[in-house]
Amino acid sequence: MFESLSDRLGSVFDRLRGRGALNETEVRAAMREVRIALLEADVALPVVREFTDKVTEQAVGQQVLKSVTPGQQVVKIVHDALVEMLGADASELNIEVTPPAVIMMVGLQGSGKTTTTAKLAKRLTEKDRKKVMMASLDVNRPAAQEQLAILGRQADVATLPVVQGQQPVDIARRALQSAKLQGFDILLLDTAGRLHVDQGLMDEMKAVAEVADPEEILLVVDALTGQDAVNVAKSFSEQVAVTGVVLTRLDGDARGGAALSMRAITGKPIKFAGMGEGIDALEGFHPDRVAGRILG
Ligand code: GDP
């Protein structure tokens, strides 16, 4: 991921790094290249503007230009600004509550929501040693509930038995009761996907949230859709109290625009990154590591 941005920035900064002296004109020229690199990575224009204005202002300061290693200082300023843009505070899940902690998964159809639900369930089971149950509330797509059950068997995670004909709010109620009775720490609710941001399904999601009172509402979006992913996140956030974003298919995203714009545009932290189709391919999203990866 981020290959092209990383290459572009790498060549800009290689030129600066070794220099014992830099003047303002050179720094401004480098910052113009940073701006172009971010735009080519499909980062939203207002985000690019804010980023380059801030970085340029700091980088042309006398303390930087007069220092012994001005090039390195400029790179450090860019690094710190990238971390901030990605959402400096690495965000943990809010799951240390009286069990069961409820995590509701929402998103468009095909975003990778069901796969991510199973990946997250496995991660919470193995890494965090939690007792996890999953339940599918998707009664719109035939076989959606069965898909989650199959993933549950693969991941060795319990799923709520399917009762044909039951509606989402009732399934949520039953899941909650069952999780309480059976002593599960975490209940993951996989809600129905939607083709686009559609009012009927938004209302269903709100009704489920009211019954389930989730600790986390995680929005799953596909990184490959670039700025659309950010726009989708913005629309969802306006309707329900999204607490974090899971960005899927980051493994195939050479540009990284969605990841870089998400926090600034939606105000929501990216909490996890999908890095492949496998059930283990889910990573925590750590802004400092990502910035480090981008700057090489
Ligand atoms: P849903 O309709 O949102 O529930 O989507 P699914 O969970 O059924 O996923 C759709 C497809 O995307 C499946 O083939 C998944 O294996 C694939 N997928 C999901 N997450 C990732 C990811 O992070 N990387 C890659 N490469 N594929 C993914």
PDB file of C-alpha atoms and ligand atoms in Angstrom, residues 108-116 119 141 147 248-251 274-277 281, ligand 1:
ATOM      1  CA  LEU A 108     -22.183  -0.893   1.846  1.00  0.00           C
ATOM      2  CA  GLN A 109     -22.671  -4.242   0.162  1.00  0.00           C
ATOM      3  CA  GLY A 110     -19.402  -5.661  -1.104  1.00  0.00           C
ATOM      4  CA  SER A 111     -17.278  -3.495   1.168  1.00  0.00           C
ATOM      5  CA  GLY A 112     -16.045  -6.608   2.977  1.00  0.00           C
ATOM      6  CA  LYS A 113     -18.303  -6.220   5.996  1.00  0.00           C
ATOM      7  CA  THR A 114     -19.122  -9.875   6.648  1.00  0.00           C
ATOM      8  CA  THR A 115     -15.528 -11.021   6.121  1.00  0.00           C
ATOM      9  CA  THR A 116     -14.321  -8.236   8.426  1.00  0.00           C
ATOM     10  CA  LYS A 119     -11.756 -11.448  11.016  1.00  0.00           C
ATOM     11  CA  ARG A 141     -29.553 -10.988   1.071  1.00  0.00           C
ATOM     12  CA  GLN A 147     -22.201 -17.016   5.082  1.00  0.00           C
ATOM     13  CA  THR A 248     -10.647  -3.009   3.667  1.00  0.00           C
ATOM     14  CA  ARG A 249      -8.544  -3.966   0.637  1.00  0.00           C
ATOM     15  CA  LEU A 250      -5.686  -1.764   1.764  1.00  0.00           C
ATOM     16  CA  ASP A 251      -3.513  -4.623   0.510  1.00  0.00           C
ATOM     17  CA  GLY A 274      -8.107  -5.230   5.931  1.00  0.00           C
ATOM     18  CA  MET A 275      -4.946  -6.577   4.331  1.00  0.00           C
ATOM     19  CA  GLY A 276      -6.189  -9.572   2.336  1.00  0.00           C
ATOM     20  CA  GLU A 277      -8.918 -12.156   1.875  1.00  0.00           C
ATOM     21  CA  ALA A 281      -5.677 -10.511   7.328  1.00  0.00           C
TER      22      ALA A 281
HETATM   23  P1  GDP B   1     -19.940  -7.639   2.258  1.00  0.00           P
HETATM   24  O1  GDP B   1     -20.943  -7.694   1.148  1.00  0.00           O
HETATM   25  O2  GDP B   1     -19.615  -6.225   2.602  1.00  0.00           O
HETATM   26  O3  GDP B   1     -20.320  -8.437   3.459  1.00  0.00           O
HETATM   27  O4  GDP B   1     -18.592  -8.237   1.651  1.00  0.00           O
HETATM   28  P2  GDP B   1     -17.854  -9.619   1.916  1.00  0.00           P
HETATM   29  O5  GDP B   1     -17.399  -9.702   3.311  1.00  0.00           O
HETATM   30  O6  GDP B   1     -18.701 -10.729   1.404  1.00  0.00           O
HETATM   31  O7  GDP B   1     -16.536  -9.433   1.033  1.00  0.00           O
HETATM   32  C1  GDP B   1     -16.568  -9.267  -0.373  1.00  0.00           C
HETATM   33  C2  GDP B   1     -15.245  -9.761  -0.961  1.00  0.00           C
HETATM   34  O8  GDP B   1     -14.152  -8.913  -0.554  1.00  0.00           O
HETATM   35  C3  GDP B   1     -14.850 -11.157  -0.505  1.00  0.00           C
HETATM   36  O9  GDP B   1     -14.389 -11.860  -1.616  1.00  0.00           O
HETATM   37  C4  GDP B   1     -13.730 -10.915   0.499  1.00  0.00           C
HETATM   38  O10 GDP B   1     -12.823 -11.996   0.550  1.00  0.00           O
HETATM   39  C5  GDP B   1     -13.078  -9.687  -0.068  1.00  0.00           C
HETATM   40  N1  GDP B   1     -12.334  -8.903   0.960  1.00  0.00           N
HETATM   41  C6  GDP B   1     -12.812  -8.446   2.143  1.00  0.00           C
HETATM   42  N2  GDP B   1     -11.858  -7.771   2.822  1.00  0.00           N
HETATM   43  C7  GDP B   1     -10.747  -7.771   2.047  1.00  0.00           C
HETATM   44  C8  GDP B   1      -9.421  -7.218   2.179  1.00  0.00           C
HETATM   45  O11 GDP B   1      -9.057  -6.554   3.162  1.00  0.00           O
HETATM   46  N3  GDP B   1      -8.549  -7.455   1.156  1.00  0.00           N
HETATM   47  C9  GDP B   1      -8.908  -8.173   0.045  1.00  0.00           C
HETATM   48  N4  GDP B   1      -7.992  -8.330  -0.905  1.00  0.00           N
HETATM   49  N5  GDP B   1     -10.145  -8.691  -0.125  1.00  0.00           N
HETATM   50  C10 GDP B   1     -11.058  -8.510   0.857  1.00  0.00           C
END
